[in-house]
PDB file of C-alpha atoms in Angstrom:
ATOM      1  CA  UNK A   1      18.565  -6.831   9.483  1.00 46.00           C
ATOM      2  CA  UNK A   2      19.375  -6.489  13.176  1.00 50.00           C
ATOM      3  CA  UNK A   3      17.294  -4.109  15.178  1.00 66.00           C
ATOM      4  CA  UNK A   4      20.301  -1.764  15.797  1.00 83.00           C
ATOM      5  CA  UNK A   5      21.514  -1.888  12.234  1.00 85.00           C
ATOM      6  CA  UNK A   6      17.972  -1.125  11.130  1.00 84.00           C
ATOM      7  CA  UNK A   7      17.748   1.747  13.593  1.00 88.00           C
ATOM      8  CA  UNK A   8      20.798   3.312  12.466  1.00 90.00           C
ATOM      9  CA  UNK A   9      19.929   3.110   8.786  1.00 92.00           C
ATOM     10  CA  UNK A  10      16.484   4.617   9.269  1.00 93.00           C
ATOM     11  CA  UNK A  11      18.030   7.380  11.491  1.00 93.00           C
ATOM     12  CA  UNK A  12      20.544   8.223   8.722  1.00 93.00           C
ATOM     13  CA  UNK A  13      17.542   8.081   6.082  1.00 92.00           C
ATOM     14  CA  UNK A  14      15.798  10.664   8.303  1.00 93.00           C
ATOM     15  CA  UNK A  15      18.596  13.167   9.164  1.00 93.00           C
ATOM     16  CA  UNK A  16      16.941  15.822   7.428  1.00 94.00           C
ATOM     17  CA  UNK A  17      13.549  15.891   9.013  1.00 93.00           C
ATOM     18  CA  UNK A  18      13.379  18.294  12.000  1.00 90.00           C
ATOM     19  CA  UNK A  19      10.782  18.193  14.923  1.00 90.00           C
ATOM     20  CA  UNK A  20       8.143  21.009  14.528  1.00 85.00           C
ATOM     21  CA  UNK A  21       8.667  21.355  10.730  1.00 80.00           C
ATOM     22  CA  UNK A  22       5.449  19.460   9.673  1.00 88.00           C
ATOM     23  CA  UNK A  23       7.732  16.421   8.431  1.00 94.00           C
ATOM     24  CA  UNK A  24       5.661  13.588   9.344  1.00 96.00           C
ATOM     25  CA  UNK A  25       4.138  12.639   5.984  1.00 96.00           C
ATOM     26  CA  UNK A  26       7.391  13.048   4.210  1.00 96.00           C
ATOM     27  CA  UNK A  27       9.413  11.128   6.615  1.00 97.00           C
ATOM     28  CA  UNK A  28       6.753   8.119   6.321  1.00 97.00           C
ATOM     29  CA  UNK A  29       7.097   8.490   2.438  1.00 96.00           C
ATOM     30  CA  UNK A  30      10.805   8.448   2.640  1.00 97.00           C
ATOM     31  CA  UNK A  31      10.826   5.154   4.949  1.00 97.00           C
ATOM     32  CA  UNK A  32       8.140   3.578   2.593  1.00 95.00           C
ATOM     33  CA  UNK A  33       9.955   4.444  -0.680  1.00 94.00           C
ATOM     34  CA  UNK A  34      13.153   2.840   0.863  1.00 94.00           C
ATOM     35  CA  UNK A  35      11.712  -0.320   2.084  1.00 92.00           C
ATOM     36  CA  UNK A  36       8.264  -0.660   0.188  1.00 89.00           C
ATOM     37  CA  UNK A  37       6.462  -0.337   3.681  1.00 92.00           C
ATOM     38  CA  UNK A  38       6.712   1.325   6.990  1.00 96.00           C
ATOM     39  CA  UNK A  39       8.080  -1.106   9.372  1.00 94.00           C
ATOM     40  CA  UNK A  40       7.498  -0.852  13.212  1.00 94.00           C
ATOM     41  CA  UNK A  41      10.935   0.029  14.116  1.00 94.00           C
ATOM     42  CA  UNK A  42      10.737   2.757  11.527  1.00 96.00           C
ATOM     43  CA  UNK A  43       7.632   4.221  13.433  1.00 96.00           C
ATOM     44  CA  UNK A  44       9.712   4.322  16.587  1.00 95.00           C
ATOM     45  CA  UNK A  45      12.595   6.158  14.934  1.00 96.00           C
ATOM     46  CA  UNK A  46      10.291   8.626  13.174  1.00 97.00           C
ATOM     47  CA  UNK A  47       8.609   9.323  16.503  1.00 96.00           C
ATOM     48  CA  UNK A  48      11.727  10.075  18.196  1.00 95.00           C
ATOM     49  CA  UNK A  49      13.334  11.992  15.253  1.00 95.00           C
ATOM     50  CA  UNK A  50      10.161  14.355  15.254  1.00 96.00           C
ATOM     51  CA  UNK A  51       9.492  14.235  18.900  1.00 96.00           C
ATOM     52  CA  UNK A  52       6.092  12.854  18.237  1.00 96.00           C
ATOM     53  CA  UNK A  53       4.395   9.806  20.238  1.00 96.00           C
ATOM     54  CA  UNK A  54       4.541   6.601  18.464  1.00 96.00           C
ATOM     55  CA  UNK A  55       0.766   6.535  18.579  1.00 97.00           C
ATOM     56  CA  UNK A  56       0.629   9.666  16.378  1.00 96.00           C
ATOM     57  CA  UNK A  57       3.035   8.183  14.043  1.00 97.00           C
ATOM     58  CA  UNK A  58       1.077   4.887  13.888  1.00 97.00           C
ATOM     59  CA  UNK A  59      -2.183   6.739  13.554  1.00 96.00           C
ATOM     60  CA  UNK A  60      -0.924   8.611  10.454  1.00 96.00           C
ATOM     61  CA  UNK A  61       0.381   5.197   8.879  1.00 95.00           C
ATOM     62  CA  UNK A  62      -3.055   3.804   9.515  1.00 92.00           C
ATOM     63  CA  UNK A  63      -5.245   6.567   8.652  1.00 92.00           C
ATOM     64  CA  UNK A  64      -3.715   7.129   5.107  1.00 89.00           C
ATOM     65  CA  UNK A  65      -4.173   4.210   2.575  1.00 79.00           C
ATOM     66  CA  UNK A  66      -1.121   4.756   0.725  1.00 82.00           C
ATOM     67  CA  UNK A  67       0.977   3.607   3.699  1.00 90.00           C
ATOM     68  CA  UNK A  68       1.611  -0.031   4.170  1.00 86.00           C
ATOM     69  CA  UNK A  69       2.582  -1.659   7.498  1.00 89.00           C
ATOM     70  CA  UNK A  70       3.489  -5.107   5.826  1.00 83.00           C
ATOM     71  CA  UNK A  71       5.967  -5.793   3.033  1.00 84.00           C
ATOM     72  CA  UNK A  72       4.312  -5.394  -0.516  1.00 86.00           C
ATOM     73  CA  UNK A  73       3.357  -8.457  -2.296  1.00 92.00           C
ATOM     74  CA  UNK A  74       5.231  -9.521  -5.533  1.00 92.00           C
ATOM     75  CA  UNK A  75       2.095  -8.671  -7.539  1.00 95.00           C
ATOM     76  CA  UNK A  76      -0.055  -5.660  -6.101  1.00 92.00           C
ATOM     77  CA  UNK A  77      -3.726  -5.340  -7.171  1.00 96.00           C
ATOM     78  CA  UNK A  78      -4.945  -2.102  -6.375  1.00 94.00           C
ATOM     79  CA  UNK A  79      -8.874  -1.646  -6.470  1.00 95.00           C
ATOM     80  CA  UNK A  80     -10.071   1.538  -7.404  1.00 94.00           C
ATOM     81  CA  UNK A  81     -12.697   3.013  -4.926  1.00 91.00           C
ATOM     82  CA  UNK A  82     -13.246   6.287  -6.630  1.00 93.00           C
ATOM     83  CA  UNK A  83     -16.972   6.997  -7.478  1.00 95.00           C
ATOM     84  CA  UNK A  84     -16.885   6.453 -11.229  1.00 95.00           C
ATOM     85  CA  UNK A  85     -15.615   2.871 -10.665  1.00 95.00           C
ATOM     86  CA  UNK A  86     -18.204   2.265  -8.041  1.00 94.00           C
ATOM     87  CA  UNK A  87     -21.264   3.831 -10.332  1.00 95.00           C
ATOM     88  CA  UNK A  88     -19.911   1.418 -13.150  1.00 96.00           C
ATOM     89  CA  UNK A  89     -19.717  -1.846 -11.130  1.00 95.00           C
ATOM     90  CA  UNK A  90     -16.719  -1.478  -9.213  1.00 95.00           C
ATOM     91  CA  UNK A  91     -18.163  -3.285  -6.165  1.00 96.00           C
ATOM     92  CA  UNK A  92     -18.823  -6.267  -8.340  1.00 96.00           C
ATOM     93  CA  UNK A  93     -15.160  -6.241  -9.489  1.00 97.00           C
ATOM     94  CA  UNK A  94     -14.003  -6.265  -5.934  1.00 97.00           C
ATOM     95  CA  UNK A  95     -16.384  -9.051  -4.833  1.00 97.00           C
ATOM     96  CA  UNK A  96     -15.114 -11.036  -7.762  1.00 96.00           C
ATOM     97  CA  UNK A  97     -11.469 -10.414  -7.018  1.00 97.00           C
ATOM     98  CA  UNK A  98     -11.897 -11.361  -3.338  1.00 96.00           C
ATOM     99  CA  UNK A  99     -13.797 -14.549  -4.327  1.00 96.00           C
ATOM    100  CA  UNK A 100     -11.084 -15.693  -7.042  1.00 95.00           C
ATOM    101  CA  UNK A 101      -7.892 -14.669  -5.168  1.00 95.00           C
ATOM    102  CA  UNK A 102      -9.278 -16.101  -1.867  1.00 95.00           C
ATOM    103  CA  UNK A 103      -8.235 -12.889   0.056  1.00 95.00           C
ATOM    104  CA  UNK A 104      -9.919  -9.824   1.395  1.00 94.00           C
ATOM    105  CA  UNK A 105      -9.404  -6.262   0.841  1.00 91.00           C
ATOM    106  CA  UNK A 106      -5.916  -5.209   2.348  1.00 86.00           C
ATOM    107  CA  UNK A 107      -4.719  -8.937   2.492  1.00 89.00           C
ATOM    108  CA  UNK A 108      -1.913 -10.756   0.765  1.00 90.00           C
ATOM    109  CA  UNK A 109      -1.982 -14.353  -0.376  1.00 91.00           C
ATOM    110  CA  UNK A 110       0.249 -16.827   1.703  1.00 88.00           C
ATOM    111  CA  UNK A 111       4.085 -16.007   0.896  1.00 89.00           C
ATOM    112  CA  UNK A 112       3.072 -12.416  -0.088  1.00 89.00           C
ATOM    113  CA  UNK A 113       2.870 -13.448  -3.688  1.00 92.00           C
ATOM    114  CA  UNK A 114      -0.390 -11.466  -4.514  1.00 94.00           C
ATOM    115  CA  UNK A 115      -1.930  -8.668  -2.911  1.00 93.00           C
ATOM    116  CA  UNK A 116      -5.319  -6.874  -2.898  1.00 94.00           C
ATOM    117  CA  UNK A 117      -5.535  -3.502  -1.665  1.00 89.00           C
ATOM    118  CA  UNK A 118      -7.660  -0.348  -1.562  1.00 88.00           C
ATOM    119  CA  UNK A 119      -6.346   2.446  -4.284  1.00 87.00           C
ATOM    120  CA  UNK A 120      -7.582   6.107  -4.492  1.00 82.00           C
ATOM    121  CA  UNK A 121      -8.996   7.401  -7.775  1.00 87.00           C
ATOM    122  CA  UNK A 122      -6.134   8.486 -10.118  1.00 88.00           C
ATOM    123  CA  UNK A 123      -8.112  10.304 -12.599  1.00 92.00           C
ATOM    124  CA  UNK A 124      -8.179   7.457 -15.418  1.00 94.00           C
ATOM    125  CA  UNK A 125     -12.057   7.165 -15.141  1.00 95.00           C
ATOM    126  CA  UNK A 126     -12.459   6.434 -18.760  1.00 96.00           C
ATOM    127  CA  UNK A 127     -11.252   2.776 -17.764  1.00 96.00           C
ATOM    128  CA  UNK A 128     -13.747   2.424 -15.068  1.00 96.00           C
ATOM    129  CA  UNK A 129     -14.436   0.138 -13.427  1.00 97.00           C
ATOM    130  CA  UNK A 130     -10.730  -0.498 -13.213  1.00 97.00           C
ATOM    131  CA  UNK A 131      -7.855  -2.035 -11.152  1.00 97.00           C
ATOM    132  CA  UNK A 132      -4.171  -1.350 -11.133  1.00 95.00           C
ATOM    133  CA  UNK A 133      -1.714  -4.429 -11.376  1.00 96.00           C
ATOM    134  CA  UNK A 134       1.561  -3.119 -10.151  1.00 92.00           C
ATOM    135  CA  UNK A 135       0.602   0.225 -10.947  1.00 89.00           C
ATOM    136  CA  UNK A 136      -0.628  -0.431 -14.493  1.00 95.00           C
ATOM    137  CA  UNK A 137      -4.214   0.513 -15.257  1.00 96.00           C
ATOM    138  CA  UNK A 138      -6.523  -2.563 -16.377  1.00 97.00           C
ATOM    139  CA  UNK A 139      -9.995  -1.957 -17.304  1.00 96.00           C
ATOM    140  CA  UNK A 140     -12.644  -1.222 -18.091  1.00 97.00           C
ATOM    141  CA  UNK A 141     -13.571  -4.723 -16.480  1.00 97.00           C
ATOM    142  CA  UNK A 142     -16.822  -6.517 -16.476  1.00 95.00           C
ATOM    143  CA  UNK A 143     -17.580  -9.686 -14.416  1.00 93.00           C
ATOM    144  CA  UNK A 144     -16.088 -12.336 -16.889  1.00 95.00           C
ATOM    145  CA  UNK A 145     -13.070 -10.298 -17.688  1.00 96.00           C
ATOM    146  CA  UNK A 146     -12.489  -9.875 -13.849  1.00 97.00           C
ATOM    147  CA  UNK A 147     -12.666 -13.528 -13.363  1.00 96.00           C
ATOM    148  CA  UNK A 148     -10.111 -14.403 -16.124  1.00 96.00           C
ATOM    149  CA  UNK A 149      -7.723 -11.774 -14.736  1.00 96.00           C
ATOM    150  CA  UNK A 150      -7.844 -13.064 -11.384  1.00 96.00           C
ATOM    151  CA  UNK A 151      -7.280 -16.567 -12.409  1.00 95.00           C
ATOM    152  CA  UNK A 152      -4.544 -15.592 -14.598  1.00 95.00           C
ATOM    153  CA  UNK A 153      -2.893 -13.541 -11.822  1.00 93.00           C
ATOM    154  CA  UNK A 154      -3.395 -16.572  -9.250  1.00 89.00           C
ATOM    155  CA  UNK A 155      -1.879 -18.807 -11.916  1.00 86.00           C
ATOM    156  CA  UNK A 156       1.274 -16.796 -11.677  1.00 72.00           C
ATOM    157  CA  UNK A 157       1.657 -17.216  -8.082  1.00 58.00           C
TER     158      UNK A 157
END
């Protein structure tokens, strides 16, 4: 998409948000819902629309883990960082996933086929330690199950 066309589309998308109304988070969520992530050009448009600095908009995007700055992968693996998952072996699950998938936390495989990203606890602690594959809870996981799942996911890419 050409930059001017993208700017116009984002401006139209954000037309209801006003400066001084505390709309930064809502505007960013609106953009991410539309595009699957918050493109750099959208940060400029949000900043202008809300009369904020681009640095403040970027700061919000990078502070809150639910915002993505790159297009989402085809398969998104969310690693639960909640206390129950950590107590029940979540760190081991993370290390196995990183080793088997060949990517670190917050990274995607080449071609954005598969991504491993930090997720916040969603209250399904009875499945700890768990991950989410495209939003679907998978768990409880042990080391062997995690290896098998990672290899299965990698085989699909």
